[in-house]
Coordinates of C-alpha atoms and ligand atoms in Angstrom, one line a residue:
M130 CA -11.2 3.5 -14.1
R131 CA -11.0 3.1 -10.0
K132 CA -10.1 5.8 -8.0
I133 CA -7.1 5.1 -5.7
A134 CA -6.0 6.7 -2.5
I135 CA -2.8 5.5 -1.3
F136 CA -1.7 5.8 2.5
A137 CA 2.0 6.6 3.2
S138 CA 4.0 7.7 6.1
G139 CA 7.5 8.3 4.7
N140 CA 9.8 8.4 1.9
G141 CA 7.1 7.3 -0.9
S142 CA 9.0 5.7 -3.3
N143 CA 5.9 3.1 -4.0
F144 CA 3.8 6.0 -3.6
E145 CA 5.4 7.3 -6.8
E146 CA 5.8 4.2 -8.8
I147 CA 2.2 3.3 -8.6
A148 CA 1.0 7.0 -9.2
K149 CA 3.2 7.2 -12.4
Y150 CA 2.2 3.6 -13.7
K151 CA -0.2 4.4 -16.6
N152 CA -2.6 1.6 -17.4
K153 CA -6.6 1.7 -18.0
Y154 CA -7.8 0.2 -14.7
Y155 CA -6.9 2.5 -12.1
K156 CA -5.8 6.0 -11.5
V157 CA -4.2 7.5 -8.1
V158 CA -6.6 10.8 -7.2
L159 CA -5.5 11.1 -3.4
L160 CA -2.5 10.8 -1.1
I161 CA -3.3 10.4 2.7
C162 CA -0.4 11.1 4.9
D163 CA 0.0 10.9 8.5
K164 CA 3.2 12.8 9.0
E165 CA 3.6 16.6 8.4
N166 CA 7.0 16.4 6.7
A167 CA 7.2 13.3 5.1
Y168 CA 9.1 13.1 2.2
V169 CA 6.1 11.6 0.1
L170 CA 4.1 14.9 0.4
D171 CA 6.8 16.4 -2.1
R172 CA 6.2 13.6 -4.4
A173 CA 2.5 14.2 -4.7
K174 CA 3.4 17.9 -5.2
R175 CA 5.5 17.3 -8.1
L176 CA 3.0 14.5 -9.7
N177 CA 0.3 16.9 -9.0
I178 CA -1.8 14.8 -6.9
P179 CA -3.8 16.0 -4.1
S180 CA -2.8 15.2 -0.8
V181 CA -4.2 15.8 2.9
V182 CA -2.1 15.5 6.1
V183 CA -4.2 14.1 8.9
I184 CA -2.5 13.9 12.0
P185 CA -3.6 11.2 14.6
K186 CA -2.5 12.8 17.7
N187 CA -5.1 15.7 16.8
F188 CA -8.2 13.6 17.6
S189 CA -9.3 11.8 20.7
D190 CA -9.5 8.4 19.2
K191 CA -9.1 6.3 15.9
S192 CA -12.8 6.3 15.1
N193 CA -12.5 10.0 15.0
Y194 CA -9.5 10.3 13.1
E195 CA -10.4 7.6 10.4
T196 CA -14.0 9.3 10.3
V197 CA -12.1 12.5 9.0
I198 CA -10.2 10.4 6.4
L199 CA -13.4 8.9 5.2
N200 CA -14.7 12.2 4.3
Y201 CA -12.0 12.8 2.4
L202 CA -12.1 9.3 0.5
I203 CA -16.0 10.2 -0.2
Q204 CA -15.1 13.7 -1.6
Y205 CA -12.6 12.2 -4.1
K206 CA -14.7 9.3 -4.7
V207 CA -12.0 6.7 -3.9
D208 CA -13.1 3.1 -4.5
F209 CA -9.9 1.6 -3.4
I210 CA -7.0 2.0 -0.9
V211 CA -3.5 1.1 -1.1
L212 CA -1.1 1.2 1.9
A213 CA 2.5 2.0 1.2
G214 CA 4.7 2.3 3.8
Y215 CA 1.5 3.5 6.2
M216 CA 2.8 2.9 9.5
R217 CA -0.5 2.1 11.6
L218 CA -3.2 -0.4 11.6
I219 CA -6.5 0.4 9.9
G220 CA -9.4 0.4 12.2
H221 CA -13.0 -0.4 12.0
V222 CA -14.4 2.9 10.4
L223 CA -12.4 2.3 7.2
L224 CA -12.2 -1.5 7.4
S225 CA -16.3 -1.7 7.5
K226 CA -16.5 0.8 4.4
Y227 CA -13.6 -0.7 2.2
Q228 CA -14.4 -4.4 2.8
N229 CA -11.6 -6.3 0.8
K230 CA -10.5 -3.0 -0.9
I231 CA -7.6 -2.2 1.2
V232 CA -4.1 -3.9 0.4
N233 CA -0.5 -3.6 1.6
I234 CA 2.7 -4.3 1.0
H235 CA 5.3 -5.8 3.2
P236 CA 9.0 -6.5 2.8
S237 CA 8.9 -10.3 4.1
L238 CA 7.6 -13.4 3.0
L239 CA 4.5 -13.5 5.4
P240 CA 3.7 -14.9 7.7
A241 CA 7.5 -14.8 8.6
F242 CA 8.5 -11.3 10.2
K243 CA 5.6 -9.3 10.6
G244 CA 5.6 -5.9 12.0
L245 CA 8.2 -3.3 11.9
N246 CA 11.8 -3.8 10.8
A247 CA 10.8 -6.9 8.5
I248 CA 14.0 -6.6 7.0
E249 CA 16.2 -6.4 9.8
Q250 CA 14.1 -9.2 11.4
A251 CA 15.2 -11.5 8.4
I252 CA 18.6 -10.9 8.4
H253 CA 18.9 -11.1 12.3
Y254 CA 17.4 -14.5 11.8
G255 CA 19.8 -15.4 9.2
V256 CA 17.5 -16.5 6.6
K257 CA 18.9 -16.9 3.0
V258 CA 15.4 -15.9 1.1
T259 CA 13.3 -13.2 2.0
G260 CA 11.0 -11.5 -0.2
V261 CA 7.8 -9.3 -0.6
T262 CA 4.2 -10.1 0.2
I263 CA 0.8 -8.1 -1.1
H264 CA -1.8 -9.0 1.0
Y265 CA -5.7 -7.6 2.0
I266 CA -6.0 -5.9 5.2
D267 CA -7.8 -7.1 7.8
E268 CA -8.0 -5.7 11.7
G269 CA -4.5 -7.4 12.5
M270 CA -0.9 -6.4 11.8
D271 CA -0.1 -8.2 8.7
T272 CA -2.6 -10.7 8.7
G273 CA -4.6 -10.3 6.1
K274 CA -5.2 -12.7 3.1
I275 CA -2.1 -13.2 1.0
I276 CA -2.4 -11.9 -2.9
A277 CA 1.1 -12.3 -4.3
Q278 CA 4.7 -12.9 -2.9
K279 CA 7.8 -12.9 -4.5
A280 CA 11.3 -14.3 -3.1
V281 CA 14.5 -12.3 -3.0
K282 CA 17.6 -14.2 -2.6
I283 CA 20.3 -12.9 0.1
D284 CA 23.7 -13.2 -1.0
E285 CA 26.7 -13.6 1.7
D286 CA 28.2 -10.4 0.5
M287 CA 24.9 -8.2 0.9
N288 CA 24.7 -5.4 3.5
L289 CA 21.5 -4.1 4.9
D290 CA 21.3 -1.1 2.4
K291 CA 21.9 -3.6 -0.6
I292 CA 19.1 -6.2 0.8
K293 CA 16.6 -3.2 1.3
M294 CA 17.5 -2.0 -2.2
K295 CA 16.9 -5.3 -3.8
I296 CA 13.8 -5.7 -2.0
Q297 CA 12.4 -2.2 -2.8
K298 CA 13.3 -2.8 -6.7
V299 CA 11.0 -5.9 -6.4
E300 CA 8.2 -3.9 -4.9
H301 CA 8.2 -1.3 -7.3
R302 CA 7.9 -3.8 -10.4
L303 CA 5.3 -5.9 -8.5
Y304 CA 2.9 -3.7 -6.6
K305 CA 1.6 -1.6 -9.4
K306 CA 0.9 -4.5 -11.7
V307 CA -0.6 -6.5 -8.8
I308 CA -3.0 -3.7 -7.9
E309 CA -4.1 -3.7 -11.6
E310 CA -4.5 -7.2 -11.7
I311 CA -6.7 -7.3 -8.9
I312 CA -9.1 -4.7 -10.4
R313 CA -8.9 -6.2 -13.7
K314 CA -10.1 -9.3 -12.0
E315 CA -12.9 -7.5 -10.0
D316 CA -13.8 -5.6 -13.4
D317 CA -14.2 -9.2 -15.4
C318 CA -16.1 -10.5 -12.3
E319 CA -18.7 -7.6 -12.4
E320 CA -18.9 -7.8 -16.1
S321 CA -19.8 -11.5 -16.2
I322 CA -22.2 -11.0 -13.4
S323 CA -24.4 -8.5 -15.2
E324 CA -24.0 -10.5 -18.4
C325 CA -25.7 -13.3 -16.4
I326 CA -28.8 -11.4 -15.1
Ligands
GRF170 C1 8.2 -0.6 2.0 O1 9.5 -1.3 2.2 C2 7.2 -1.2 2.1 O2 7.5 -2.5 2.0 C3 6.8 -1.0 3.8 O3 7.2 0.1 3.7 C4 8.1 0.6 2.8 C5 7.9 1.9 2.2 O4 8.7 2.4 1.2 N1 5.4 -1.4 4.1 P1 8.5 3.4 0.3 O5 8.1 4.9 1.3 O6 7.4 3.3 -0.6 O7 9.9 4.0 -0.3

């Protein structure tokens, strides 16, 4: 059973979906949050999941900030990181310790509409189909290898709120299952390697 830490900055609806998902491959053991009053902290409390708030501006640079986070990850024996509405780039301290073990969800069909306000960007562009992408994290902004995508159709009569709701519904269904699938595949792979030795 893998131990997952979720990083989130705000509302935390994806955090809650993943944390509540019962399965035999992973368990959410920690929430890392970079904002003192984020609603996701209330959700963690309600679900009895330990959380820590680490505020970037209290550190002289990103490496110091991430080293503190890393120490929490070590303390909780975290082996996989899930970003869910975490509004910052991951730096080399975490990337080097968690190579191919950090995933993110983005509310567009990447590589279209990277960065902030992806849904608004898509609407502004006038696309008829947008979607959700789950991808590995690298040093860029929404540039890591794509793991899964799901299209979401935008109908004529939909306003921003409706589109956001439709996208979030898809995120909630998809993210927990994709994480399960990644870890299941990793486990299968490890098992078959040990069988061969
Ligand atoms: C999601 O739409 C996700 O795609 C983006 O941030 C949002 C987080 O929503 N990265 P929530 O905090 O999980 O409700």
